[in-house]
mmCIF file of C-alpha atoms in Angstrom:
data_model
loop_
_atom_site.group_PDB
_atom_site.id
_atom_site.type_symbol
_atom_site.label_atom_id
_atom_site.label_comp_id
_atom_site.label_asym_id
_atom_site.label_seq_id
_atom_site.Cartn_x
_atom_site.Cartn_y
_atom_site.Cartn_z
ATOM 1 C CA MET A 1 0.000 0.000 0.000
ATOM 2 C CA ARG A 2 1.436 3.365 -0.989
ATOM 3 C CA THR A 3 2.095 5.726 1.888
ATOM 4 C CA GLU A 4 0.421 9.084 2.351
ATOM 5 C CA THR A 5 3.628 10.790 1.256
ATOM 6 C CA GLN A 6 3.761 8.738 -1.941
ATOM 7 C CA MET A 7 0.114 9.422 -2.732
ATOM 8 C CA MET A 8 0.365 13.160 -2.099
ATOM 9 C CA ASP A 9 3.577 13.417 -4.118
ATOM 10 C CA LEU A 10 1.821 11.690 -7.025
ATOM 11 C CA ILE A 11 -1.295 13.847 -6.789
ATOM 12 C CA LEU A 12 0.732 17.047 -6.812
ATOM 13 C CA SER A 13 3.177 15.838 -9.457
ATOM 14 C CA VAL A 14 0.322 15.163 -11.884
ATOM 15 C CA ALA A 15 -1.077 18.626 -11.215
ATOM 16 C CA ARG A 16 2.230 20.404 -11.670
ATOM 17 C CA GLN A 17 2.909 18.708 -14.998
ATOM 18 C CA ASP A 18 -0.539 19.318 -16.495
ATOM 19 C CA GLU A 19 -1.130 22.899 -17.634
ATOM 20 C CA ARG A 20 -4.879 22.346 -17.603
ATOM 21 C CA ILE A 21 -4.754 21.952 -13.816
ATOM 22 C CA ARG A 22 -4.328 25.341 -12.150
ATOM 23 C CA ALA A 23 -4.884 24.587 -8.472
ATOM 24 C CA VAL A 24 -5.319 21.680 -6.050
ATOM 25 C CA TYR A 25 -7.011 21.463 -2.684
ATOM 26 C CA MET A 26 -8.071 18.721 -0.315
ATOM 27 C CA ASN A 27 -10.839 18.298 2.242
ATOM 28 C CA GLY A 28 -12.303 15.471 4.264
ATOM 29 C CA SER A 29 -10.869 13.459 7.135
ATOM 30 C CA ARG A 30 -7.229 13.846 6.079
ATOM 31 C CA THR A 31 -7.408 17.578 6.824
ATOM 32 C CA ASN A 32 -9.255 17.064 10.113
ATOM 33 C CA THR A 33 -6.896 16.850 13.074
ATOM 34 C CA ARG A 34 -9.739 15.515 15.227
ATOM 35 C CA ALA A 35 -10.399 12.557 12.934
ATOM 36 C CA PRO A 36 -8.565 9.325 13.761
ATOM 37 C CA ALA A 37 -5.960 8.487 11.128
ATOM 38 C CA ASP A 38 -6.072 5.024 9.582
ATOM 39 C CA LEU A 39 -5.438 3.155 6.352
ATOM 40 C CA PHE A 40 -9.010 3.603 5.084
ATOM 41 C CA GLN A 41 -9.021 7.398 4.956
ATOM 42 C CA ASP A 42 -9.878 8.704 1.502
ATOM 43 C CA TYR A 43 -7.887 11.262 -0.404
ATOM 44 C CA ASP A 44 -10.569 13.868 -1.152
ATOM 45 C CA ILE A 45 -8.857 15.882 -3.871
ATOM 46 C CA VAL A 46 -10.088 18.692 -6.105
ATOM 47 C CA TYR A 47 -8.290 19.759 -9.281
ATOM 48 C CA VAL A 48 -9.270 23.237 -10.431
ATOM 49 C CA VAL A 49 -9.044 23.041 -14.220
ATOM 50 C CA THR A 50 -9.302 25.382 -17.190
ATOM 51 C CA GLU A 51 -11.882 23.099 -18.854
ATOM 52 C CA LEU A 52 -13.204 19.564 -18.468
ATOM 53 C CA GLY A 53 -13.831 18.557 -22.070
ATOM 54 C CA SER A 54 -10.378 17.180 -22.837
ATOM 55 C CA PHE A 55 -10.241 15.252 -19.548
ATOM 56 C CA LEU A 56 -13.574 13.569 -20.219
ATOM 57 C CA LYS A 57 -12.884 12.843 -23.873
ATOM 58 C CA ASP A 58 -9.837 10.710 -23.087
ATOM 59 C CA GLU A 59 -9.924 9.344 -19.548
ATOM 60 C CA SER A 60 -6.678 7.398 -19.903
ATOM 61 C CA TRP A 61 -4.992 10.246 -18.001
ATOM 62 C CA ILE A 62 -6.402 8.693 -14.803
ATOM 63 C CA ASP A 63 -4.181 5.631 -15.265
ATOM 64 C CA VAL A 64 -1.195 7.514 -13.872
ATOM 65 C CA PHE A 65 -2.630 7.190 -10.371
ATOM 66 C CA GLY A 66 -2.284 3.403 -10.352
ATOM 67 C CA GLU A 67 -4.149 0.186 -11.044
ATOM 68 C CA ARG A 68 -7.826 0.463 -10.245
ATOM 69 C CA LEU A 69 -9.826 -2.151 -8.407
ATOM 70 C CA ILE A 70 -13.087 -0.346 -9.106
ATOM 71 C CA MET A 71 -14.188 3.147 -10.091
ATOM 72 C CA GLN A 72 -17.440 5.036 -9.934
ATOM 73 C CA GLU A 73 -18.387 8.103 -11.954
ATOM 74 C CA PRO A 74 -21.616 9.567 -10.497
ATOM 75 C CA MET A 75 -22.423 11.525 -13.660
ATOM 76 C CA LYS A 76 -22.259 8.354 -15.760
ATOM 77 C CA LEU A 77 -24.549 6.583 -13.307
ATOM 78 C CA ASP A 78 -27.058 9.400 -13.772
ATOM 79 C CA GLN A 79 -26.791 8.858 -17.523
ATOM 80 C CA TYR A 80 -27.363 5.106 -17.219
ATOM 81 C CA LEU A 81 -30.414 5.761 -15.043
ATOM 82 C CA GLY A 82 -31.816 8.245 -17.535
ATOM 83 C CA LEU A 83 -31.385 11.157 -15.140
ATOM 84 C CA SER A 84 -29.102 13.039 -17.524
ATOM 85 C CA SER A 85 -28.363 13.026 -21.230
ATOM 86 C CA GLY A 86 -24.720 12.159 -20.784
ATOM 87 C CA ASP A 87 -23.728 15.217 -22.782
ATOM 88 C CA THR A 88 -20.502 16.507 -21.224
ATOM 89 C CA GLN A 89 -20.482 19.695 -23.276
ATOM 90 C CA GLY A 90 -20.177 22.585 -20.858
ATOM 91 C CA VAL A 91 -19.746 20.357 -17.785
ATOM 92 C CA GLU A 92 -17.971 22.248 -14.995
ATOM 93 C CA ASP A 93 -17.858 19.655 -12.214
ATOM 94 C CA TYR A 94 -17.028 15.959 -12.543
ATOM 95 C CA ALA A 95 -16.002 13.289 -10.037
ATOM 96 C CA TYR A 96 -14.060 10.035 -10.125
ATOM 97 C CA LEU A 97 -14.349 7.799 -7.061
ATOM 98 C CA ILE A 98 -11.477 5.343 -7.260
ATOM 99 C CA LEU A 99 -10.402 2.354 -5.188
ATOM 100 C CA PHE A 100 -6.913 1.240 -6.173
ATOM 101 C CA ASN A 101 -5.504 -2.275 -6.092
ATOM 102 C CA ASP A 102 -3.180 -1.335 -3.235
ATOM 103 C CA GLY A 103 -6.126 -0.380 -1.010
ATOM 104 C CA ASN A 104 -5.855 3.388 -1.311
ATOM 105 C CA ARG A 105 -8.990 5.313 -2.247
ATOM 106 C CA MET A 106 -9.174 8.713 -3.898
ATOM 107 C CA ASP A 107 -12.248 10.817 -4.564
ATOM 108 C CA LEU A 108 -11.020 13.122 -7.313
ATOM 109 C CA SER A 109 -13.118 16.028 -8.519
ATOM 110 C CA LEU A 110 -12.480 18.275 -11.497
ATOM 111 C CA LYS A 111 -13.970 21.739 -11.152
ATOM 112 C CA THR A 112 -13.754 24.949 -13.100
ATOM 113 C CA ALA A 113 -12.702 28.098 -11.280
ATOM 114 C CA GLY A 114 -16.296 29.301 -11.211
ATOM 115 C CA VAL A 115 -17.535 26.202 -9.429
ATOM 116 C CA MET A 116 -14.591 26.299 -7.055
ATOM 117 C CA LEU A 117 -15.241 29.918 -6.081
ATOM 118 C CA ALA A 118 -18.880 29.141 -5.328
ATOM 119 C CA GLU A 119 -18.043 26.445 -2.784
ATOM 120 C CA TYR A 120 -14.441 26.869 -1.652
ATOM 121 C CA THR A 121 -15.092 28.786 1.562
ATOM 122 C CA GLY A 122 -18.133 26.692 2.497
ATOM 123 C CA ASP A 123 -16.165 23.730 3.845
ATOM 124 C CA SER A 124 -13.995 24.488 6.871
ATOM 125 C CA LEU A 125 -11.926 21.349 6.243
ATOM 126 C CA THR A 126 -10.523 22.708 2.990
ATOM 127 C CA LEU A 127 -6.735 22.738 2.692
ATOM 128 C CA PRO A 128 -5.028 24.393 -0.320
ATOM 129 C CA LEU A 129 -2.186 22.313 -1.776
ATOM 130 C CA LEU A 130 -1.187 24.046 -5.011
ATOM 131 C CA ASP A 131 -2.149 27.349 -6.612
ATOM 132 C CA LYS A 132 -0.389 28.228 -9.862
ATOM 133 C CA ASP A 133 -2.278 31.464 -10.486
ATOM 134 C CA GLY A 134 -3.300 32.667 -7.037
ATOM 135 C CA CYS A 135 -6.937 31.793 -7.774
ATOM 136 C CA LEU A 136 -7.744 30.119 -4.455
ATOM 137 C CA PRO A 137 -9.321 32.511 -1.916
ATOM 138 C CA ALA A 138 -7.524 33.014 1.384
ATOM 139 C CA ILE A 139 -8.954 30.770 4.111
ATOM 140 C CA PRO A 140 -7.987 29.923 7.701
ATOM 141 C CA PRO A 141 -6.331 26.604 8.579
ATOM 142 C CA PRO A 142 -8.774 23.697 8.333
ATOM 143 C CA ASP A 143 -10.922 22.663 11.266
ATOM 144 C CA ASP A 144 -14.244 20.834 11.557
ATOM 145 C CA HIS A 145 -16.531 23.710 12.588
ATOM 146 C CA SER A 146 -18.624 23.340 9.396
ATOM 147 C CA TYR A 147 -19.681 19.932 10.721
ATOM 148 C CA HIS A 148 -20.451 20.889 14.309
ATOM 149 C CA ILE A 149 -23.852 19.881 15.619
ATOM 150 C CA HIS A 150 -26.198 22.825 16.066
ATOM 151 C CA GLN A 151 -28.789 22.971 18.812
ATOM 152 C CA PRO A 152 -32.270 22.239 17.464
ATOM 153 C CA THR A 153 -34.980 24.832 17.270
ATOM 154 C CA ALA A 154 -38.189 24.052 19.127
ATOM 155 C CA GLY A 155 -39.738 23.088 15.802
ATOM 156 C CA GLN A 156 -36.900 20.752 14.876
ATOM 157 C CA TYR A 157 -37.049 19.128 18.287
ATOM 158 C CA PHE A 158 -40.814 18.594 18.088
ATOM 159 C CA SER A 159 -40.554 17.221 14.559
ATOM 160 C CA CYS A 160 -37.860 14.750 15.572
ATOM 161 C CA CYS A 161 -39.853 13.435 18.523
ATOM 162 C CA ASN A 162 -43.131 13.188 16.630
ATOM 163 C CA GLU A 163 -41.523 11.439 13.653
ATOM 164 C CA PHE A 164 -39.741 8.983 15.951
ATOM 165 C CA TRP A 165 -42.922 7.846 17.682
ATOM 166 C CA TRP A 166 -45.211 8.019 14.654
ATOM 167 C CA CYS A 167 -43.083 5.779 12.431
ATOM 168 C CA LEU A 168 -42.803 3.018 15.019
ATOM 169 C CA GLN A 169 -46.386 1.981 14.286
ATOM 170 C CA ASN A 170 -45.212 1.040 10.803
ATOM 171 C CA VAL A 171 -42.502 -1.150 12.291
ATOM 172 C CA ALA A 172 -45.044 -2.847 14.552
ATOM 173 C CA LYS A 173 -47.520 -3.652 11.796
ATOM 174 C CA GLY A 174 -44.694 -4.880 9.576
ATOM 175 C CA ILE A 175 -43.642 -7.386 12.230
ATOM 176 C CA TRP A 176 -47.235 -8.561 12.708
ATOM 177 C CA ARG A 177 -47.592 -9.017 8.943
ATOM 178 C CA ASP A 178 -44.267 -10.901 8.741
ATOM 179 C CA GLU A 179 -42.802 -8.367 6.283
ATOM 180 C CA LEU A 180 -39.151 -8.475 7.292
ATOM 181 C CA PRO A 181 -37.634 -6.239 4.541
ATOM 182 C CA TYR A 182 -40.255 -3.583 5.257
ATOM 183 C CA VAL A 183 -39.649 -3.844 9.004
ATOM 184 C CA MET A 184 -35.881 -3.496 8.804
ATOM 185 C CA GLN A 185 -35.879 -0.651 6.308
ATOM 186 C CA MET A 186 -38.701 1.218 8.004
ATOM 187 C CA PHE A 187 -37.040 1.009 11.410
ATOM 188 C CA GLN A 188 -33.600 2.075 10.200
ATOM 189 C CA SER A 189 -34.728 4.774 7.776
ATOM 190 C CA THR A 190 -37.221 6.535 10.044
ATOM 191 C CA SER A 191 -37.228 6.107 13.827
ATOM 192 C CA HIS A 192 -33.582 5.098 14.093
ATOM 193 C CA ILE A 193 -32.569 8.141 12.076
ATOM 194 C CA GLU A 194 -34.470 10.311 14.540
ATOM 195 C CA LEU A 195 -32.728 8.539 17.414
ATOM 196 C CA ASP A 196 -29.389 9.374 15.814
ATOM 197 C CA ARG A 197 -30.455 12.980 15.460
ATOM 198 C CA MET A 198 -31.347 13.116 19.166
ATOM 199 C CA VAL A 199 -28.073 11.424 20.112
ATOM 200 C CA SER A 200 -26.152 14.111 18.205
ATOM 201 C CA TRP A 201 -28.063 16.923 19.906
ATOM 202 C CA TRP A 202 -27.543 15.355 23.313
ATOM 203 C CA ILE A 203 -23.805 14.930 22.723
ATOM 204 C CA SER A 204 -23.413 18.520 21.567
ATOM 205 C CA LEU A 205 -25.080 19.801 24.742
ATOM 206 C CA GLN A 206 -22.613 17.897 26.922
ATOM 207 C CA GLN A 207 -19.578 19.524 25.287
ATOM 208 C CA SER A 208 -18.003 22.826 26.271
ATOM 209 C CA GLU A 209 -17.061 23.489 22.645
ATOM 210 C CA GLY A 210 -18.402 22.584 19.224
ATOM 211 C CA VAL A 211 -18.400 18.929 18.330
ATOM 212 C CA ALA A 212 -18.891 16.866 15.168
ATOM 213 C CA THR A 213 -20.239 13.343 15.568
ATOM 214 C CA GLY A 214 -19.105 12.274 12.086
ATOM 215 C CA LYS A 215 -20.959 11.014 9.058
ATOM 216 C CA MET A 216 -23.830 8.731 10.118
ATOM 217 C CA GLY A 217 -22.834 9.070 13.764
ATOM 218 C CA LYS A 218 -19.560 7.206 13.378
ATOM 219 C CA TYR A 219 -18.097 8.993 16.423
ATOM 220 C CA PHE A 220 -21.019 8.315 18.770
ATOM 221 C CA LYS A 221 -18.975 5.770 20.715
ATOM 222 C CA ARG A 222 -16.341 8.415 21.378
ATOM 223 C CA TYR A 223 -18.783 10.773 23.079
ATOM 224 C CA LEU A 224 -21.555 8.688 24.648
ATOM 225 C CA PRO A 225 -21.144 7.467 28.233
ATOM 226 C CA THR A 226 -20.549 3.715 28.405
ATOM 227 C CA GLU A 227 -24.075 3.030 29.675
ATOM 228 C CA TYR A 228 -25.679 4.916 26.814
ATOM 229 C CA TRP A 229 -23.333 3.425 24.231
ATOM 230 C CA GLN A 230 -24.105 -0.108 25.387
ATOM 231 C CA GLN A 231 -27.793 0.707 25.133
ATOM 232 C CA TYR A 232 -27.277 2.227 21.696
ATOM 233 C CA GLU A 233 -25.580 -0.976 20.506
ATOM 234 C CA GLN A 234 -28.736 -2.879 21.408
ATOM 235 C CA THR A 235 -30.836 -0.728 19.084
ATOM 236 C CA TYR A 236 -29.481 -2.886 16.253
ATOM 237 C CA SER A 237 -30.888 -6.380 15.914
ATOM 238 C CA ASP A 238 -30.707 -9.534 13.868
ATOM 239 C CA CYS A 239 -33.531 -10.823 11.667
ATOM 240 C CA ARG A 240 -35.543 -12.514 14.425
ATOM 241 C CA TYR A 241 -38.721 -10.674 15.316
ATOM 242 C CA GLU A 242 -38.293 -11.236 19.046
ATOM 243 C CA THR A 243 -34.874 -9.587 18.854
ATOM 244 C CA ILE A 244 -36.274 -6.788 16.731
ATOM 245 C CA TRP A 245 -38.962 -6.147 19.335
ATOM 246 C CA LYS A 246 -36.297 -5.952 22.047
ATOM 247 C CA SER A 247 -34.327 -3.484 19.949
ATOM 248 C CA VAL A 248 -37.424 -1.384 19.371
ATOM 249 C CA PHE A 249 -38.107 -1.046 23.109
ATOM 250 C CA VAL A 250 -34.455 -0.339 23.902
ATOM 251 C CA THR A 251 -34.581 2.347 21.225
ATOM 252 C CA CYS A 252 -37.707 3.838 22.771
ATOM 253 C CA ASP A 253 -36.119 3.945 26.216
ATOM 254 C CA LEU A 254 -32.869 5.502 25.012
ATOM 255 C CA PHE A 255 -34.679 8.054 22.875
ATOM 256 C CA SER A 256 -36.856 9.139 25.782
ATOM 257 C CA ARG A 257 -33.921 9.458 28.165
ATOM 258 C CA LEU A 258 -31.929 11.594 25.768
ATOM 259 C CA ALA A 259 -34.903 13.606 24.523
ATOM 260 C CA ARG A 260 -35.940 14.556 28.060
ATOM 261 C CA ASP A 261 -32.405 15.725 28.813
ATOM 262 C CA VAL A 262 -32.331 17.809 25.637
ATOM 263 C CA ALA A 263 -35.734 19.294 26.434
ATOM 264 C CA ASP A 264 -34.685 20.186 29.979
ATOM 265 C CA GLN A 265 -31.501 21.890 28.809
ATOM 266 C CA LEU A 266 -33.171 23.858 26.025
ATOM 267 C CA GLY A 267 -36.441 24.670 27.773
ATOM 268 C CA TYR A 268 -38.558 22.569 25.418
ATOM 269 C CA GLN A 269 -41.397 20.178 26.224
ATOM 270 C CA TYR A 270 -41.014 16.471 25.572
ATOM 271 C CA LEU A 271 -43.968 14.673 23.954
ATOM 272 C CA ASP A 272 -44.785 12.452 26.934
ATOM 273 C CA ALA A 273 -48.231 11.671 25.520
ATOM 274 C CA ASP A 274 -46.772 10.287 22.300
ATOM 275 C CA ALA A 275 -44.181 8.274 24.218
ATOM 276 C CA VAL A 276 -46.673 6.710 26.628
ATOM 277 C CA ASN A 277 -49.398 6.056 24.098
ATOM 278 C CA MET A 278 -47.142 4.624 21.416
ATOM 279 C CA THR A 279 -45.344 2.401 23.923
ATOM 280 C CA ARG A 280 -48.713 0.977 24.933
ATOM 281 C CA TYR A 281 -49.592 0.457 21.283
ATOM 282 C CA LEU A 282 -46.314 -1.324 20.566
ATOM 283 C CA LYS A 283 -46.768 -3.612 23.562
ATOM 284 C CA ALA A 284 -50.294 -4.456 22.403
ATOM 285 C CA VAL A 285 -49.200 -5.287 18.856
ATOM 286 C CA ARG A 286 -46.279 -7.346 20.145
ATOM 287 C CA VAL A 287 -48.649 -9.885 21.749
ATOM 288 C CA LEU A 288 -51.316 -9.643 19.049
ATOM 289 C CA PRO A 289 -52.127 -13.095 17.585
ATOM 290 C CA ALA A 290 -51.645 -13.419 13.850
ATOM 291 C CA ASP A 291 -55.271 -14.409 13.209
ATOM 292 C CA VAL A 292 -57.121 -11.555 14.950
ATOM 293 C CA THR A 293 -59.131 -8.987 13.034
ATOM 294 C CA GLU A 294 -59.060 -6.085 15.491
ATOM 295 C CA ILE A 295 -56.947 -4.504 18.209
ATOM 296 C CA SER A 296 -58.616 -4.203 21.583
ATOM 297 C CA GLY A 297 -57.624 -2.684 24.891
ATOM 298 C CA LEU A 298 -56.044 0.519 23.580
ATOM 299 C CA GLU A 299 -58.953 2.682 24.648
ATOM 300 C CA VAL A 300 -58.130 2.479 28.368
ATOM 301 C CA GLU A 301 -55.475 4.350 30.291
ATOM 302 C CA THR A 302 -54.530 6.487 27.324
ATOM 303 C CA TYR A 303 -52.272 9.344 28.382
ATOM 304 C CA GLU A 304 -54.198 12.591 28.617
ATOM 305 C CA ARG A 305 -52.642 15.340 26.546
#
């Protein structure tokens, strides 16, 4: 596997030798001092180019970076799916996502100066590497403040809580119907996403300075207390419905604990009625025989709003 020094030397050497490439910058985890360094970190590289047409017409120029294991070109995927015409005339932004045979990965984007100027200062992890013409705007050293978690507004908090509890009824009916793909996707793509949102808010409120929890919560383990992290682990299940039910109720408990803390710290009101009523509903559906035609018993002891 080529070292970081070898990869960066190659990336910059290609840029220096090609007159079409006028500047180079990098962003992503390799510019983030708070991100753990490991062998799977991507090289997120941008070449600022005079035009893209010649690059796209003959893509053999990419071969200089090494033998490819697999490559993805998002714009071509859009073409294959009928989402674009595939006409590269006038294209100003193009990406190659490349995994090399030696295990290195590079996400290489070609952008015109106009596209670069529109986005360059928007990512605080941007690090300039080469500027032949002085076209890159002046920016401070990279840090991760663009990715810090922001405290939710009252509306965002309410929406998160309501969505979390509402979507669990879909999970419950999917289990009762024995619709495993629906159950797993519904749980992960709705209520669990809202749990992750609440986890991020909770973590940010415990920190004395801004914090980023990483893409898809990949740094949750770093910031959650051991008790909460162990509970969070249990929100993922296998394919057995009994295990899924256990995960659902662990998820409900963890969400409520965190959501109440967030509400207390921000002066918001937690949706206790939704929590109590939906928990009762879930418990009722959990023991519901497969051959019944109605749900009974939900009319009593409903939480008064």
